[in-house]
PDB file of C-alpha atoms in Angstrom:
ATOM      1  CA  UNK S 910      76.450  69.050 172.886  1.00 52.00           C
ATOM      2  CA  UNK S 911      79.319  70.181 170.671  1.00 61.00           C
ATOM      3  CA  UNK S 912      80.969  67.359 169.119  1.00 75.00           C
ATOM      4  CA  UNK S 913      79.530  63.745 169.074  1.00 81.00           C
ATOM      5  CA  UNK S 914      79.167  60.383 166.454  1.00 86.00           C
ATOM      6  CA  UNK S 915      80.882  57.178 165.930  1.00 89.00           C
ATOM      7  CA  UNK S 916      83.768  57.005 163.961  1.00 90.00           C
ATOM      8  CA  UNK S 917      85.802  53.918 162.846  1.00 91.00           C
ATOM      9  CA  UNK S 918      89.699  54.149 161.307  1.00 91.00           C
ATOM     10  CA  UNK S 919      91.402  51.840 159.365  1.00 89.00           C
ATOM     11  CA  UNK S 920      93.974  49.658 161.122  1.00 89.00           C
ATOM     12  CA  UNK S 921      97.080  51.242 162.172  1.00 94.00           C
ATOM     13  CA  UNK S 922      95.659  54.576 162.048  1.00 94.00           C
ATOM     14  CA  UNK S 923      94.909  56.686 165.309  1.00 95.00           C
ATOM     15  CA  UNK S 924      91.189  57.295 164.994  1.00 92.00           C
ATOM     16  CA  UNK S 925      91.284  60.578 167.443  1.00 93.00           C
ATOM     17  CA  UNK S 926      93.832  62.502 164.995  1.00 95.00           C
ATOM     18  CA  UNK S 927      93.936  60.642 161.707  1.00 93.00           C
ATOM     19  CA  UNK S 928      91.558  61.668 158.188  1.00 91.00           C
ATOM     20  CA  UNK S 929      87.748  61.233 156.591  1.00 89.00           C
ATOM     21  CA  UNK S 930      90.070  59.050 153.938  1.00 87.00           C
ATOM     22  CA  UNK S 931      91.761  56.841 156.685  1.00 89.00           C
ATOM     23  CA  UNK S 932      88.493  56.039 158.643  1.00 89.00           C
ATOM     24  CA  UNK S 933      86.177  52.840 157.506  1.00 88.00           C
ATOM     25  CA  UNK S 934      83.094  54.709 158.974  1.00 90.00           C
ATOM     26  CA  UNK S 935      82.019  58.400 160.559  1.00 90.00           C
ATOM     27  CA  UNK S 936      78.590  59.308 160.966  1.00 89.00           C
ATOM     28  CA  UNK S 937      79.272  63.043 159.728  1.00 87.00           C
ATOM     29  CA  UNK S 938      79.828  61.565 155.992  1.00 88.00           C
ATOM     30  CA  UNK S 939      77.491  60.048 154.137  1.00 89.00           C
ATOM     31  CA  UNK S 940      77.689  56.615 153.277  1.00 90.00           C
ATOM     32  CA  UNK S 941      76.068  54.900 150.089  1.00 93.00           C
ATOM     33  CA  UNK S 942      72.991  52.859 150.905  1.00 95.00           C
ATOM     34  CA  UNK S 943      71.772  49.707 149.478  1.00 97.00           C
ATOM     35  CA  UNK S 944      67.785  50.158 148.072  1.00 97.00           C
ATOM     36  CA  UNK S 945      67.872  46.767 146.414  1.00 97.00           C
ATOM     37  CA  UNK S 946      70.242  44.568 144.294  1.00 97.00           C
ATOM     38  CA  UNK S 947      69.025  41.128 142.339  1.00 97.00           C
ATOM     39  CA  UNK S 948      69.676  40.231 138.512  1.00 97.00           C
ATOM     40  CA  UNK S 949      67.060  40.115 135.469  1.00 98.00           C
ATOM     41  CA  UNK S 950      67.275  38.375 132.212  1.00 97.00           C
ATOM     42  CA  UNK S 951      66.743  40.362 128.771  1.00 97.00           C
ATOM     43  CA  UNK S 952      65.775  39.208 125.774  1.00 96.00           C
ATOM     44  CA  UNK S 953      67.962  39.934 123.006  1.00 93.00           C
ATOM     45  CA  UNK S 954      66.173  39.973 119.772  1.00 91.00           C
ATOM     46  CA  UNK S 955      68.277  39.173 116.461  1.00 87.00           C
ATOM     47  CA  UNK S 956      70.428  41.680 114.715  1.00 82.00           C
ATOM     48  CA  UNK S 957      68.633  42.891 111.817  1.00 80.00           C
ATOM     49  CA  UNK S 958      70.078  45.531 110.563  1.00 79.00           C
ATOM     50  CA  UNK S 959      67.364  48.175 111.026  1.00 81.00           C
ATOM     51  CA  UNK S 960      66.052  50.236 113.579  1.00 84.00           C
ATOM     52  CA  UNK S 961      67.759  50.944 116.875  1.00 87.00           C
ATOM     53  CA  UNK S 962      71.071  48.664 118.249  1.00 86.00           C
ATOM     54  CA  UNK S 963      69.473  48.590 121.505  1.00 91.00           C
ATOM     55  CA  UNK S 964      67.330  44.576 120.429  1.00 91.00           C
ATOM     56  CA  UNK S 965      66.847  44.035 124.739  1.00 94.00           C
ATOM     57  CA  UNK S 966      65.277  46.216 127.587  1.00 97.00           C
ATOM     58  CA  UNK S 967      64.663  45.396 131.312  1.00 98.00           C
ATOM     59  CA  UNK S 968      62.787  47.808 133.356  1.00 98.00           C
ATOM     60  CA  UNK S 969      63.328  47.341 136.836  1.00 98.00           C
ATOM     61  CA  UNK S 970      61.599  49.148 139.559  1.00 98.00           C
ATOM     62  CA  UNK S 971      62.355  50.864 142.524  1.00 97.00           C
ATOM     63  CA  UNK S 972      59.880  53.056 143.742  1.00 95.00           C
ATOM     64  CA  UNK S 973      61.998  55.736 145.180  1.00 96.00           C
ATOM     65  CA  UNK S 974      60.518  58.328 143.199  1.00 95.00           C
ATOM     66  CA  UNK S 975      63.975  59.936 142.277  1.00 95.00           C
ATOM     67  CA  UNK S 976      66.735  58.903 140.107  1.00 94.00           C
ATOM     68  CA  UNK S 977      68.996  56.749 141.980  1.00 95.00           C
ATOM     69  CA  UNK S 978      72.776  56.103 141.818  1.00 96.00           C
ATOM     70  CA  UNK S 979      73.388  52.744 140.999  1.00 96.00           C
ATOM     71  CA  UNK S 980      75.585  50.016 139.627  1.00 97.00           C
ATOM     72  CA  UNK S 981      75.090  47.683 136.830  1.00 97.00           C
ATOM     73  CA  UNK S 982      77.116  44.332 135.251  1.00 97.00           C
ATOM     74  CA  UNK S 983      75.765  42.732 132.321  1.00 96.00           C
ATOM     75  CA  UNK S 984      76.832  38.807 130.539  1.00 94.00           C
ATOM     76  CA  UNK S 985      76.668  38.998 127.335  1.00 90.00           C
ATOM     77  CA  UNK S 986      76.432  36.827 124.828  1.00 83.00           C
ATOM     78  CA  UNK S 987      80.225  35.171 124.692  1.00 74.00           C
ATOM     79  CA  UNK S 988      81.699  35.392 127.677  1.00 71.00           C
ATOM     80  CA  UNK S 989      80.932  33.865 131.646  1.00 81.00           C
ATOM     81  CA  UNK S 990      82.290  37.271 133.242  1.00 92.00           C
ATOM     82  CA  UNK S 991      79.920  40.169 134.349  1.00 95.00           C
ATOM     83  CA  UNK S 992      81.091  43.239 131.875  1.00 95.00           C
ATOM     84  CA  UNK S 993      80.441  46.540 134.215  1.00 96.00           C
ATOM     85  CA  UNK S 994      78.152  49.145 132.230  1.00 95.00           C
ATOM     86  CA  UNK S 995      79.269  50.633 129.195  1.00 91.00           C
ATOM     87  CA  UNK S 996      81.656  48.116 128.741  1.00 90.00           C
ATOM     88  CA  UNK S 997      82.161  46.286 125.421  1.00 85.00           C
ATOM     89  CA  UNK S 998      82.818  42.661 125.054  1.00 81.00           C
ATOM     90  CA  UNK S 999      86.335  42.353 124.511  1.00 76.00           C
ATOM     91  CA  UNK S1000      85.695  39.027 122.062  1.00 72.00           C
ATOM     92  CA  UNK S1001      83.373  41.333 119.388  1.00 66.00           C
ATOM     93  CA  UNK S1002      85.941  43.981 118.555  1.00 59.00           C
ATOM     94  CA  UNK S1003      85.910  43.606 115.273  1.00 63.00           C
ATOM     95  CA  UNK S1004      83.105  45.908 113.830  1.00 64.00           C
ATOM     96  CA  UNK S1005      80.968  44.307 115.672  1.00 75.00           C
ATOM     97  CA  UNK S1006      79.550  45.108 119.476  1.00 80.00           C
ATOM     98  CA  UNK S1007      77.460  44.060 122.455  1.00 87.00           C
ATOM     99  CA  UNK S1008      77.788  46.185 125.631  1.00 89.00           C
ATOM    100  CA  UNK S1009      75.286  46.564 128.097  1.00 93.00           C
ATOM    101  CA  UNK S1010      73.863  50.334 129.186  1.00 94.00           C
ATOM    102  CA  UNK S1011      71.633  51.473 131.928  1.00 95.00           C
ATOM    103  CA  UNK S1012      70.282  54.557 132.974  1.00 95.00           C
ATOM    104  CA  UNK S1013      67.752  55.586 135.991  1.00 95.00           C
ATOM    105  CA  UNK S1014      64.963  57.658 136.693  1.00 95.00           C
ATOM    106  CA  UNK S1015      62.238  58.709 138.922  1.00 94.00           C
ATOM    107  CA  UNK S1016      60.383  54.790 138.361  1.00 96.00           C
ATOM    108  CA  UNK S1017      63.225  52.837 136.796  1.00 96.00           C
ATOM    109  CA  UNK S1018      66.228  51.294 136.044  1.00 97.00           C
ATOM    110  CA  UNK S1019      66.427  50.988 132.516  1.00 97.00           C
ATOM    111  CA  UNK S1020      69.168  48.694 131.346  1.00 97.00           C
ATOM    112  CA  UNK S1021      69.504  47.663 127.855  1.00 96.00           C
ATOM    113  CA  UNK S1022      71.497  45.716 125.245  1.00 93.00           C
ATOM    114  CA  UNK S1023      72.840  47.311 122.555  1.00 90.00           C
ATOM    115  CA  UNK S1024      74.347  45.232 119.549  1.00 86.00           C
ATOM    116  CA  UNK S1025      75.617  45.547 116.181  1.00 80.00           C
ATOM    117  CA  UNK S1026      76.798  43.399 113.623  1.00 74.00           C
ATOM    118  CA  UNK S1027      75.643  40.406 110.993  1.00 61.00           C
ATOM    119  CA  UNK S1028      74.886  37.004 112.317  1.00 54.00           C
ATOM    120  CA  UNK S1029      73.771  37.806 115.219  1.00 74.00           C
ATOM    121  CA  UNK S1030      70.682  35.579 116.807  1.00 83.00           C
ATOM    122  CA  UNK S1031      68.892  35.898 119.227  1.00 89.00           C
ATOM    123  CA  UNK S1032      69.680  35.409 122.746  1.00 89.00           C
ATOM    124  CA  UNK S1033      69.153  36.315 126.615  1.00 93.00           C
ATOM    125  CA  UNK S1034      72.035  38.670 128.676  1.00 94.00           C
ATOM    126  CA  UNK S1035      71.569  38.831 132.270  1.00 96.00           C
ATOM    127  CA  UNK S1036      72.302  42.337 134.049  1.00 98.00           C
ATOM    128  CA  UNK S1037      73.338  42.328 137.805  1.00 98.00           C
ATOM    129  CA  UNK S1038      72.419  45.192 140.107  1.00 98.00           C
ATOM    130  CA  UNK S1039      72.753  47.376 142.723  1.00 97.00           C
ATOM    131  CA  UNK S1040      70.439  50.685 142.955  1.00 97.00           C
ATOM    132  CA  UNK S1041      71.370  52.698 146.120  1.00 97.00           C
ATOM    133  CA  UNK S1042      68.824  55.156 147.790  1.00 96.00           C
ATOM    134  CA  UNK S1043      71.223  57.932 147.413  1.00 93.00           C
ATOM    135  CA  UNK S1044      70.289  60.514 144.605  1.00 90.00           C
ATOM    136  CA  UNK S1045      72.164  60.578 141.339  1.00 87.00           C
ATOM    137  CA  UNK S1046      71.182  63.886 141.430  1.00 74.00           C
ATOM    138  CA  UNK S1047      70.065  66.785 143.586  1.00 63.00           C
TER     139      UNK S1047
ATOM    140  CA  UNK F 743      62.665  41.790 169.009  1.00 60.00           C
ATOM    141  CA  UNK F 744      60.665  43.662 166.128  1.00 71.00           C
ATOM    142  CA  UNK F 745      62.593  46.887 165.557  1.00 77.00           C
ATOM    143  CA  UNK F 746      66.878  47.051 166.171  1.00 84.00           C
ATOM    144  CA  UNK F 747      69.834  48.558 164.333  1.00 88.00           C
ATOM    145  CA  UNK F 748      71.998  51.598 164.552  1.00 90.00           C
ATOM    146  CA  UNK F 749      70.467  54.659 162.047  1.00 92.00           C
ATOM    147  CA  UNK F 750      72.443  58.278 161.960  1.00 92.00           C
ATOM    148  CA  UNK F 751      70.904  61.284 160.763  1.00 93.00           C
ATOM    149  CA  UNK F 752      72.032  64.018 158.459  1.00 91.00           C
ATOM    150  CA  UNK F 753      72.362  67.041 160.441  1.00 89.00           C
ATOM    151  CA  UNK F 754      69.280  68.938 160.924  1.00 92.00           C
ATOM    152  CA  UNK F 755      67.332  65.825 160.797  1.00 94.00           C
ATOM    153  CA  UNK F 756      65.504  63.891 163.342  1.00 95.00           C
ATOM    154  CA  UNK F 757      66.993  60.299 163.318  1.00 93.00           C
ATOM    155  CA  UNK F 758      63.476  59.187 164.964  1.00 93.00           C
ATOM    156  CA  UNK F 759      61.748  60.680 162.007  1.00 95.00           C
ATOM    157  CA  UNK F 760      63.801  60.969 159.093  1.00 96.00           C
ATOM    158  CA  UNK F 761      63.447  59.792 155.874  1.00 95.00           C
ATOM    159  CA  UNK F 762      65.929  56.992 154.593  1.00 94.00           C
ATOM    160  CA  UNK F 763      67.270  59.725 152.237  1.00 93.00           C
ATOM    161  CA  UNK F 764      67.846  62.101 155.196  1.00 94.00           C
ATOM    162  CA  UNK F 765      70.505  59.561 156.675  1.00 94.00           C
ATOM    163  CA  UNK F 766      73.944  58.556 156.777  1.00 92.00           C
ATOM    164  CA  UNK F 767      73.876  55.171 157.711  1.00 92.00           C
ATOM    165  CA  UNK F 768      71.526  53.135 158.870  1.00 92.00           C
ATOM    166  CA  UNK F 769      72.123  48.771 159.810  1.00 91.00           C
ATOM    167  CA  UNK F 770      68.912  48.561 157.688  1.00 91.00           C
ATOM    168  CA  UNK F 771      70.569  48.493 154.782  1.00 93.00           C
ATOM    169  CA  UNK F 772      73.663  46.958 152.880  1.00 94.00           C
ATOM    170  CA  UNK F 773      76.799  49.260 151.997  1.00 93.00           C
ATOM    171  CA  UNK F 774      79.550  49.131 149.887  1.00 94.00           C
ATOM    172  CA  UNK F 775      82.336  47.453 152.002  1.00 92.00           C
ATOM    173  CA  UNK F 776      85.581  47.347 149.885  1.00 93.00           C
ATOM    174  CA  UNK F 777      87.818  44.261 149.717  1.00 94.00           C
ATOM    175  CA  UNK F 778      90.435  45.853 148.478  1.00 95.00           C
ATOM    176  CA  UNK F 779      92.140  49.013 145.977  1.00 95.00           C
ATOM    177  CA  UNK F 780      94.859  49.525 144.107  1.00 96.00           C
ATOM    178  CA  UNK F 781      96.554  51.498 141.167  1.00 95.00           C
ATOM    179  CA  UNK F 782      98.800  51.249 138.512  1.00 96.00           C
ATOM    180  CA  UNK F 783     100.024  51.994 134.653  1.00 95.00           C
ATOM    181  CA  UNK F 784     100.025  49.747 131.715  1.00 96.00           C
ATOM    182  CA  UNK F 785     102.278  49.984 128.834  1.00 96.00           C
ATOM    183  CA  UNK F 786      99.738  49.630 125.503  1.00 95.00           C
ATOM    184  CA  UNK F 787     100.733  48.934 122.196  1.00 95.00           C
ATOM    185  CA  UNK F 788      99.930  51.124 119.472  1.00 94.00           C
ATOM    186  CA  UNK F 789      96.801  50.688 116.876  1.00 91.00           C
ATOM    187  CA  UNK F 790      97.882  48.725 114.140  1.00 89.00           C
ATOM    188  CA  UNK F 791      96.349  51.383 112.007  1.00 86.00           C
ATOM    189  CA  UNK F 792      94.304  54.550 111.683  1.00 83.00           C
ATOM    190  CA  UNK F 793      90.701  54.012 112.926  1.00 79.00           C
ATOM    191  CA  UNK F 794      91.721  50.407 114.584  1.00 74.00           C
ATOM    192  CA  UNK F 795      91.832  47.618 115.583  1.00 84.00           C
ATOM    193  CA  UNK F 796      93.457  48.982 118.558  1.00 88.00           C
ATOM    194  CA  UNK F 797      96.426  48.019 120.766  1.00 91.00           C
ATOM    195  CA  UNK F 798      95.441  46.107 123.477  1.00 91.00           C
ATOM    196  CA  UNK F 799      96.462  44.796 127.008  1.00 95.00           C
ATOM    197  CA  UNK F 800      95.092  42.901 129.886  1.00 96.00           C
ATOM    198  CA  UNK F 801      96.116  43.525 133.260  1.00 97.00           C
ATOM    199  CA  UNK F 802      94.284  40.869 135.819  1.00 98.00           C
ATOM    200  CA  UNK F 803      93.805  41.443 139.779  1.00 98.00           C
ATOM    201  CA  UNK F 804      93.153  38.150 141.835  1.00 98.00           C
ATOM    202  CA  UNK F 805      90.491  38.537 144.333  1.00 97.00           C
ATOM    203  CA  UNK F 806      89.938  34.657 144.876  1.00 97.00           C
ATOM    204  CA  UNK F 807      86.963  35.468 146.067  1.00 96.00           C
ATOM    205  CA  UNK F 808      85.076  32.186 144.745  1.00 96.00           C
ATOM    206  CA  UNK F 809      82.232  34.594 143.680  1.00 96.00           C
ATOM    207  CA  UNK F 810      81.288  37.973 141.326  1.00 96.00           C
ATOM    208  CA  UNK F 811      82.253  40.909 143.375  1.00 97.00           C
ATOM    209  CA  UNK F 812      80.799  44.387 142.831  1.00 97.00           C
ATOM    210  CA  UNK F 813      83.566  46.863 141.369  1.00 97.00           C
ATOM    211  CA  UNK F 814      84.206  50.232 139.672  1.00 96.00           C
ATOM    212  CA  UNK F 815      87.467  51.061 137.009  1.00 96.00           C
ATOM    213  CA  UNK F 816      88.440  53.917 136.554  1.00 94.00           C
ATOM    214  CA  UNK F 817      91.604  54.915 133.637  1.00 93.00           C
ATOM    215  CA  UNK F 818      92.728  57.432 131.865  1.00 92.00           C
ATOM    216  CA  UNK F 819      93.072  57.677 127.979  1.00 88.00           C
ATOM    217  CA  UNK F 820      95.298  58.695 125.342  1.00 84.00           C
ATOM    218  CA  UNK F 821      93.249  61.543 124.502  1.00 80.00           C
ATOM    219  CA  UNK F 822      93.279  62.764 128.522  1.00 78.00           C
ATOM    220  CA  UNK F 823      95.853  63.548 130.320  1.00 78.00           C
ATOM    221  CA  UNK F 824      97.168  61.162 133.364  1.00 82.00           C
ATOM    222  CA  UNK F 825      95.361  63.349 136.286  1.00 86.00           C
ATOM    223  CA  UNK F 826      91.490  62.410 134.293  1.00 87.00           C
ATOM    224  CA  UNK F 827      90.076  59.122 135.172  1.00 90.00           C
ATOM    225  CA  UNK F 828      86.927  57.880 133.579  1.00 87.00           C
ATOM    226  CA  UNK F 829      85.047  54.419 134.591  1.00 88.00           C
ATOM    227  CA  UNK F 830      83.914  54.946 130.710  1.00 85.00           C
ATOM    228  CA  UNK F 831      86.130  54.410 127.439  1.00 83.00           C
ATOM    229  CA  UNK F 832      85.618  55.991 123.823  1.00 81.00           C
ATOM    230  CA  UNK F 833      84.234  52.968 121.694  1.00 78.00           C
ATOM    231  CA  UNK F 834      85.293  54.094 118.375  1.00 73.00           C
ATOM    232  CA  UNK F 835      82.965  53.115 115.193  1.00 66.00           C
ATOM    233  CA  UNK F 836      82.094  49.411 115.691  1.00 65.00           C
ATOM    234  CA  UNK F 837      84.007  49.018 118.618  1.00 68.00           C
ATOM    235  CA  UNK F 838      87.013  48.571 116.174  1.00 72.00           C
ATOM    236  CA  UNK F 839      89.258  51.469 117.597  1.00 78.00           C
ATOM    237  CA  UNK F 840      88.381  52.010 121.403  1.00 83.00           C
ATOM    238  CA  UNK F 841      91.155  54.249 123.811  1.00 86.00           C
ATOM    239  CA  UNK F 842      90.835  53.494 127.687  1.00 87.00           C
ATOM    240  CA  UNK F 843      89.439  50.707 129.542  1.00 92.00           C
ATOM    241  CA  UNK F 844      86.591  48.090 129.321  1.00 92.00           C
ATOM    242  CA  UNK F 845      86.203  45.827 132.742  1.00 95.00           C
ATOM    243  CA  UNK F 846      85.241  42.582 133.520  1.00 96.00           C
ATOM    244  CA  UNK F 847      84.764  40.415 137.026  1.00 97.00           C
ATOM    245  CA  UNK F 848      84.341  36.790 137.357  1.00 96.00           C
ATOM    246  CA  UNK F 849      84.685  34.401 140.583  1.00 96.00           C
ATOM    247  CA  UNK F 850      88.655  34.883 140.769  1.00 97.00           C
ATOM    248  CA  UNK F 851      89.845  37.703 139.162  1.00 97.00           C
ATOM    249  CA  UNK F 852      89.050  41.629 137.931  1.00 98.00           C
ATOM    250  CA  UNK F 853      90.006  42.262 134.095  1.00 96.00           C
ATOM    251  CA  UNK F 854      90.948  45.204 133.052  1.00 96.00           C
ATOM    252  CA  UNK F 855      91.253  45.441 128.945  1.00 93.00           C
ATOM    253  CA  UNK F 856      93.003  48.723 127.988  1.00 93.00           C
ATOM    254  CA  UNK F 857      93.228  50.151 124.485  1.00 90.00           C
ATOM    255  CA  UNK F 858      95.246  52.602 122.734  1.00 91.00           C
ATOM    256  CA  UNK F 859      93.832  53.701 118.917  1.00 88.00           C
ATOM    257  CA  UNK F 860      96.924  55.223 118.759  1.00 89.00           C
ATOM    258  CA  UNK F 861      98.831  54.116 115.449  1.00 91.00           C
ATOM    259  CA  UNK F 862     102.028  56.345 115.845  1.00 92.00           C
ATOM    260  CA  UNK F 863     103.506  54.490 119.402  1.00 93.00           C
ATOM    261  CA  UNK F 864     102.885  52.429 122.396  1.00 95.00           C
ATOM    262  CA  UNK F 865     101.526  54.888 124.688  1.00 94.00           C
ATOM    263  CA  UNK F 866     100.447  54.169 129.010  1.00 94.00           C
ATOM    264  CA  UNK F 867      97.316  54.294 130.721  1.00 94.00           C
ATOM    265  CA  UNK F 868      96.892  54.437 134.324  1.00 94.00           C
ATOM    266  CA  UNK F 869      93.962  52.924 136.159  1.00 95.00           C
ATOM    267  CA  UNK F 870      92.673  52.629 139.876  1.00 95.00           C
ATOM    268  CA  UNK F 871      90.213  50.064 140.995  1.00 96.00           C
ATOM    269  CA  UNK F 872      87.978  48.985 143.965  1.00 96.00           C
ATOM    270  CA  UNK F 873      86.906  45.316 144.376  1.00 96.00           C
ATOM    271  CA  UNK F 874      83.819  45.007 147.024  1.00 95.00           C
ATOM    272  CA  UNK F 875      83.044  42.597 149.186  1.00 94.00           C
ATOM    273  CA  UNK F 876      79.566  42.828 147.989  1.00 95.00           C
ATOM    274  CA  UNK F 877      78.190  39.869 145.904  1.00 96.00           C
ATOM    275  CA  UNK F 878      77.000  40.088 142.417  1.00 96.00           C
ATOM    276  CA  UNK F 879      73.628  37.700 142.544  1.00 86.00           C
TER     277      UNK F 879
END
């Protein structure tokens, strides 16, 4: 059995000749795979000045026992759009920050909010997920 | 019917007995499926000064997809060159003098904020996205 699989190309390209980056699907690449997705709140505590910017955590679980790649969009405090990771919201550029940041290991997702600046309160940011079961690393 | 679906195995694996991290797709579980891609370059102002506030400019995709899609940004930055792409954007101190991109998604439309801290000209950044079909929920 030399050559077998299923492989799907993208319209208007001939799948027996054309390219991995012209085909939807072909079993001889891997494809990222959806573990789990859902949303958490986190409890922002007020800005006081002291200690570390990160005033929220969320731990979420996933039980793979590896560090996952995965995906992560926070709302923040003034604005109705998801922010992706890392991201700062755009309305707080002005000494002050929120963004949200997330990192994984073998147990965890850790995603966090990190904030500075006076007059701050506190608050709740939501992050949105997506942890895949492939490895961030090897 | 208790047990259905398509699963492929890595080679060297037995798709009977393999574990989930030992395949390449399997109907068991969600993917990625993208709604659409695209590229292009944005003229930025420059900084208004040394160390910020930044230049600034928006460029806005409509998805109209009437919900939060899952997406990934990637752009360069004044202090790359145009072939390196980042998903991640120097901050500056306080988030007053950022270069690159921040990103955004709501139920219409993908934001893309760009920044140059450049003071001394308008300078362009280049970006490439990917909008999923895959709900944010």
């Amino acid at each position: 059995m030399g050559d077998y699989g299923i492989k799907i190309s993208k319209p208007g390209y001939d799948i027996k000749t054309t390219g991995l980056q012209n085909q939807v699907f072909n079993s001889s690449a891997n494809s990222l795979k959806i573990w789990m997705t859902g949303s958490s709140n986190i409890s922002v505590a007020a800005w006081d000045g002291s200690g570390s910017n990160e005033k929220g955590t969320v731990d979420i679980t996933h039980s793979l026992g590896y560090a996952p790649f995965y995906l992560c969009y926070f709302k923040l405090k003034h604005a109705t759009k998801l922010w992706l990771q890392d991201s700062l919201d755009i309305s707080m550029l002005t000494g002050n920050y929120i963004d949200g940041r997330a990192y994984s290991n073998n147990t965890n997702l850790h995603c966090g909010i990190w904030v500075n600046g006076n007059n701050l309160d506190a608050w709740t940011a939501t992050v949105y997920y997506l942890i895949f079961i492939d490895k961030a690393i090897t | 019917m208790t047990n259905y679906g398509i699963k492929v195995s890595q080679t060297g694996n037995d798709v009977k007995t393999a574990n989930k991290e030992n395949l390449v797709f399997s109907s068991k579980y969600d993917t990625l499926k993208l709604f659409s891609n695209g590229s292009g370059s944005q003229s930025v102002p420059a900084a208004t000064a040394p160390y910020g506030p930044s230049g600034t400019a928006t460029v806005e995709i409509t998805h109209n997809l009437g919900y939060t899609p899952a997406f990934i940004v990637f752009c360069t930055s004044i202090w790359r060159d145009s072939t390196k792409f980042s998903p991640y954007a120097y901050k500056g101190v306080g988030g007053i003098s950022p270069d690159g991109g921040f990103y955004a998604v709501d139920t219409t439309k993908l934001y893309i904020h760009l920044y140059n801290g450049d003071p001394n000209g308008a300078r362009t950044i280049y970006y490439r996205y990917h909008i999923y079909y895959n709900e944010l929920a």
